[in-house]
Structures are given as C-alpha cells and as structure tokens.
C-alpha cells in the first residue's frame, strides 16, 4: 500500500461565503465546486459521520489551496455547535500553510479578516534553521491556522536520513511504501 499525502482537510464554518472569501483573500485558494444540490440529513448521515441526531449538512464546498491538501468547507444546521478548539484541546487543533514569504502572508491573512496571535518568530528545536519561521493566527470564525516557512535545512536533518514532506518537492518519487 502506498500512502501519498493528506488529500483534504474538512473544516466546519459558520458562514460558507465568509470562509470562502477568507481563504481566497488570505491564501489565494480557488473555489472548485459546491458538492451538494440539497442538504444531507437523516440516520445514515448521522451514523456515517458520527454527528448528533437532527444535524443537517447544509453545504459542502471544495477549495484548492496551493500545492497541498484541498480544503472542504462544511456548514451544518439542526444541532448545537461549540466554539472552535484551541491548540490545548483534544483532537485536530490547527492546520498549517507553507508560505514563501511569511511577512507578506501574515499581512494578507490579517487583511482578509484573520487575527495574528504573534509576529513571525524563529522555528525552534528540530525545525530551526536560518530563515525558518512560523506564526499562529485565528480565522474570522476562530479556528487556529499556522503559517510556516523553512527555506533552510532544518536542525533535525543532521540526526536522521528521514525527511518531512515539503511543498514543491516531487512527492511521487519520494513516497515510502508502508
């Protein structure tokens, strides 16, 4: 079996158009298509997705984001919804976007309605290297997003021959069979 990469990340949002505008404005995402002609609901959907009884998927939209995973945006109705998780909560807590110019990306994210939680800082530990930087931010609806750039070799590379997947690399020739 060959594992290639993460294909998409699903994100539940309160407003599909606001979220689409944010990802387009902040990251140059492209709207590919809307998946549903009508809402999805009922016992099969509730069981299949592990969602509460009465929950209804109102819309699903697929976005293309650079060279990495696609973003699949969902809106729901018919169920109580909690605030977005923060990095200290259990479960999927953030997604990370690799950028070439982190200062420009941070400005663009903020201009699109996101909130920077800090200025770009140097990556620590095994990720350290000249010009390797990151920052965390929040989307307009409160999900956590990280921006990262690592143009230089990372410190961990001196300790192992294994390598992280990097955007822009030919992952087809570098994948490992599991």
mmCIF file of C-alpha atoms in Angstrom:
data_model
loop_
_atom_site.group_PDB
_atom_site.id
_atom_site.type_symbol
_atom_site.label_atom_id
_atom_site.label_comp_id
_atom_site.label_asym_id
_atom_site.label_seq_id
_atom_site.Cartn_x
_atom_site.Cartn_y
_atom_site.Cartn_z
ATOM 1 C CA UNK A 1 0.000 0.000 0.000
ATOM 2 C CA UNK A 2 1.302 3.460 -0.899
ATOM 3 C CA UNK A 3 0.481 6.472 1.274
ATOM 4 C CA UNK A 4 0.930 9.649 -0.745
ATOM 5 C CA UNK A 5 -0.313 12.628 1.258
ATOM 6 C CA UNK A 6 -3.276 14.239 3.000
ATOM 7 C CA UNK A 7 -5.846 14.882 0.247
ATOM 8 C CA UNK A 8 -8.122 17.342 2.039
ATOM 9 C CA UNK A 9 -8.893 18.911 5.387
ATOM 10 C CA UNK A 10 -12.549 19.323 6.375
ATOM 11 C CA UNK A 11 -13.462 22.491 8.258
ATOM 12 C CA UNK A 12 -16.919 23.309 9.634
ATOM 13 C CA UNK A 13 -17.588 27.030 9.330
ATOM 14 C CA UNK A 14 -20.494 29.250 10.422
ATOM 15 C CA UNK A 15 -20.717 31.137 7.096
ATOM 16 C CA UNK A 16 -19.676 29.450 3.839
ATOM 17 C CA UNK A 17 -19.246 32.664 1.846
ATOM 18 C CA UNK A 18 -17.237 34.402 4.604
ATOM 19 C CA UNK A 19 -14.952 31.372 4.937
ATOM 20 C CA UNK A 20 -14.512 31.110 1.161
ATOM 21 C CA UNK A 21 -13.666 34.811 0.918
ATOM 22 C CA UNK A 22 -11.167 34.442 3.777
ATOM 23 C CA UNK A 23 -9.299 31.512 2.172
ATOM 24 C CA UNK A 24 -9.330 33.198 -1.249
ATOM 25 C CA UNK A 25 -8.117 36.544 0.116
ATOM 26 C CA UNK A 26 -5.633 35.179 2.666
ATOM 27 C CA UNK A 27 -4.139 32.266 0.707
ATOM 28 C CA UNK A 28 -5.218 32.562 -2.921
ATOM 29 C CA UNK A 29 -7.466 29.486 -2.628
ATOM 30 C CA UNK A 30 -9.624 28.633 -5.612
ATOM 31 C CA UNK A 31 -13.255 27.589 -5.311
ATOM 32 C CA UNK A 32 -13.537 24.337 -7.247
ATOM 33 C CA UNK A 33 -17.146 23.298 -6.707
ATOM 34 C CA UNK A 34 -20.092 23.017 -4.334
ATOM 35 C CA UNK A 35 -20.760 19.367 -3.577
ATOM 36 C CA UNK A 36 -24.451 19.332 -2.610
ATOM 37 C CA UNK A 37 -27.562 20.101 -4.638
ATOM 38 C CA UNK A 38 -29.645 19.773 -1.473
ATOM 39 C CA UNK A 39 -28.888 19.360 2.245
ATOM 40 C CA UNK A 40 -27.870 15.954 3.652
ATOM 41 C CA UNK A 41 -29.595 14.636 6.744
ATOM 42 C CA UNK A 42 -31.061 11.542 8.313
ATOM 43 C CA UNK A 43 -29.980 8.432 10.195
ATOM 44 C CA UNK A 44 -27.475 7.223 7.578
ATOM 45 C CA UNK A 45 -25.675 10.594 7.585
ATOM 46 C CA UNK A 46 -25.793 10.826 11.396
ATOM 47 C CA UNK A 47 -24.341 7.334 11.819
ATOM 48 C CA UNK A 48 -21.862 7.594 8.953
ATOM 49 C CA UNK A 49 -20.359 10.841 10.210
ATOM 50 C CA UNK A 50 -20.926 10.344 13.931
ATOM 51 C CA UNK A 51 -22.933 13.564 14.206
ATOM 52 C CA UNK A 52 -25.887 14.257 16.553
ATOM 53 C CA UNK A 53 -29.419 13.243 15.657
ATOM 54 C CA UNK A 54 -31.108 16.030 13.737
ATOM 55 C CA UNK A 55 -27.858 17.525 12.419
ATOM 56 C CA UNK A 56 -28.089 18.526 8.792
ATOM 57 C CA UNK A 57 -25.274 19.348 6.358
ATOM 58 C CA UNK A 58 -26.454 22.461 4.555
ATOM 59 C CA UNK A 59 -23.487 22.886 2.190
ATOM 60 C CA UNK A 60 -20.099 21.458 1.290
ATOM 61 C CA UNK A 61 -17.596 23.428 -0.802
ATOM 62 C CA UNK A 62 -14.229 22.230 -2.090
ATOM 63 C CA UNK A 63 -11.349 24.691 -2.377
ATOM 64 C CA UNK A 64 -7.913 24.159 -3.922
ATOM 65 C CA UNK A 65 -5.072 25.531 -1.805
ATOM 66 C CA UNK A 66 -1.653 25.792 -3.477
ATOM 67 C CA UNK A 67 0.333 22.548 -3.728
ATOM 68 C CA UNK A 68 -1.055 20.983 -0.553
ATOM 69 C CA UNK A 69 -4.298 19.422 0.612
ATOM 70 C CA UNK A 70 -7.642 20.704 -0.596
ATOM 71 C CA UNK A 71 -9.974 22.392 1.895
ATOM 72 C CA UNK A 72 -13.508 21.026 2.249
ATOM 73 C CA UNK A 73 -15.796 23.549 3.940
ATOM 74 C CA UNK A 74 -18.994 22.406 5.686
ATOM 75 C CA UNK A 75 -21.959 24.257 7.131
ATOM 76 C CA UNK A 76 -24.431 22.497 9.463
ATOM 77 C CA UNK A 77 -27.812 23.244 10.982
ATOM 78 C CA UNK A 78 -30.170 21.463 13.362
ATOM 79 C CA UNK A 79 -27.636 20.913 16.134
ATOM 80 C CA UNK A 80 -25.858 22.917 18.814
ATOM 81 C CA UNK A 81 -22.319 23.844 17.849
ATOM 82 C CA UNK A 82 -19.382 24.558 20.126
ATOM 83 C CA UNK A 83 -16.713 27.198 19.771
ATOM 84 C CA UNK A 84 -13.645 26.178 17.710
ATOM 85 C CA UNK A 85 -10.993 24.201 19.560
ATOM 86 C CA UNK A 86 -7.739 25.823 20.615
ATOM 87 C CA UNK A 87 -4.357 24.070 20.442
ATOM 88 C CA UNK A 88 -4.623 22.749 24.021
ATOM 89 C CA UNK A 89 -7.885 20.844 23.292
ATOM 90 C CA UNK A 90 -8.013 17.213 22.194
ATOM 91 C CA UNK A 91 -8.451 16.448 18.512
ATOM 92 C CA UNK A 92 -7.442 18.217 15.344
ATOM 93 C CA UNK A 93 -6.379 21.606 16.582
ATOM 94 C CA UNK A 94 -4.872 23.543 13.684
ATOM 95 C CA UNK A 95 -3.816 23.368 10.086
ATOM 96 C CA UNK A 96 -0.597 24.778 8.707
ATOM 97 C CA UNK A 97 0.001 26.595 5.425
ATOM 98 C CA UNK A 98 3.536 26.671 3.993
ATOM 99 C CA UNK A 99 4.370 30.079 2.510
ATOM 100 C CA UNK A 100 7.447 31.506 0.818
ATOM 101 C CA UNK A 101 7.190 34.986 2.366
ATOM 102 C CA UNK A 102 5.775 34.764 5.880
ATOM 103 C CA UNK A 103 5.660 38.533 6.448
ATOM 104 C CA UNK A 104 3.604 39.084 3.297
ATOM 105 C CA UNK A 105 1.381 36.085 4.125
ATOM 106 C CA UNK A 106 0.767 37.426 7.644
ATOM 107 C CA UNK A 107 -0.235 40.826 6.269
ATOM 108 C CA UNK A 108 -2.546 39.205 3.742
ATOM 109 C CA UNK A 109 -4.123 36.925 6.391
ATOM 110 C CA UNK A 110 -4.796 39.873 8.680
ATOM 111 C CA UNK A 111 -6.200 41.978 5.837
ATOM 112 C CA UNK A 112 -8.561 39.079 4.974
ATOM 113 C CA UNK A 113 -10.042 39.230 8.496
ATOM 114 C CA UNK A 114 -7.779 36.845 10.391
ATOM 115 C CA UNK A 115 -6.176 37.692 13.735
ATOM 116 C CA UNK A 116 -2.427 37.250 14.226
ATOM 117 C CA UNK A 117 -1.608 35.746 17.611
ATOM 118 C CA UNK A 118 2.037 36.855 17.344
ATOM 119 C CA UNK A 119 4.568 38.232 14.931
ATOM 120 C CA UNK A 120 6.527 35.689 12.878
ATOM 121 C CA UNK A 121 9.154 34.002 15.046
ATOM 122 C CA UNK A 122 12.076 31.648 14.521
ATOM 123 C CA UNK A 123 11.185 27.949 14.391
ATOM 124 C CA UNK A 124 12.599 26.178 17.463
ATOM 125 C CA UNK A 125 14.306 22.846 18.091
ATOM 126 C CA UNK A 126 14.289 20.317 15.275
ATOM 127 C CA UNK A 127 12.723 22.835 12.881
ATOM 128 C CA UNK A 128 15.361 25.540 13.459
ATOM 129 C CA UNK A 129 17.438 26.906 10.610
ATOM 130 C CA UNK A 130 18.333 30.228 9.051
ATOM 131 C CA UNK A 131 15.127 31.983 7.959
ATOM 132 C CA UNK A 132 12.887 29.158 9.224
ATOM 133 C CA UNK A 133 9.915 30.963 10.784
ATOM 134 C CA UNK A 134 6.314 30.497 11.917
ATOM 135 C CA UNK A 135 3.307 32.185 13.472
ATOM 136 C CA UNK A 136 -0.153 31.231 14.681
ATOM 137 C CA UNK A 137 -3.350 33.082 13.816
ATOM 138 C CA UNK A 138 -7.112 32.708 14.030
ATOM 139 C CA UNK A 139 -9.580 32.659 11.150
ATOM 140 C CA UNK A 140 -12.524 35.071 11.351
ATOM 141 C CA UNK A 141 -14.625 32.277 12.948
ATOM 142 C CA UNK A 142 -11.927 31.303 15.459
ATOM 143 C CA UNK A 143 -10.139 28.227 14.027
ATOM 144 C CA UNK A 144 -6.379 28.148 14.519
ATOM 145 C CA UNK A 145 -4.092 28.337 11.490
ATOM 146 C CA UNK A 146 -0.277 28.300 11.409
ATOM 147 C CA UNK A 147 1.917 29.903 8.765
ATOM 148 C CA UNK A 148 5.344 28.349 8.289
ATOM 149 C CA UNK A 149 8.352 28.743 6.039
ATOM 150 C CA UNK A 150 11.572 26.770 6.154
ATOM 151 C CA UNK A 151 13.820 27.756 3.272
ATOM 152 C CA UNK A 152 16.909 26.352 5.039
ATOM 153 C CA UNK A 153 17.695 22.805 6.111
ATOM 154 C CA UNK A 154 16.087 22.013 9.455
ATOM 155 C CA UNK A 155 18.111 21.023 12.512
ATOM 156 C CA UNK A 156 16.592 17.511 12.689
ATOM 157 C CA UNK A 157 18.121 16.713 9.270
ATOM 158 C CA UNK A 158 21.550 16.259 10.872
ATOM 159 C CA UNK A 159 20.205 13.486 13.121
ATOM 160 C CA UNK A 160 18.301 11.238 10.677
ATOM 161 C CA UNK A 161 18.094 10.362 6.995
ATOM 162 C CA UNK A 162 14.269 10.557 7.165
ATOM 163 C CA UNK A 163 12.685 13.732 5.807
ATOM 164 C CA UNK A 164 9.380 15.527 6.223
ATOM 165 C CA UNK A 165 7.281 16.098 3.107
ATOM 166 C CA UNK A 166 7.945 19.572 1.762
ATOM 167 C CA UNK A 167 5.670 21.552 -0.541
ATOM 168 C CA UNK A 168 7.103 21.849 -4.017
ATOM 169 C CA UNK A 169 9.045 18.589 -3.848
ATOM 170 C CA UNK A 170 8.168 15.741 -6.189
ATOM 171 C CA UNK A 171 6.365 13.614 -3.627
ATOM 172 C CA UNK A 172 5.673 10.862 -6.182
ATOM 173 C CA UNK A 173 9.358 9.932 -6.287
ATOM 174 C CA UNK A 174 9.923 10.372 -2.585
ATOM 175 C CA UNK A 175 6.956 8.490 -1.098
ATOM 176 C CA UNK A 176 7.543 5.469 1.051
ATOM 177 C CA UNK A 177 5.604 2.236 0.873
ATOM 178 C CA UNK A 178 4.036 1.211 4.160
#
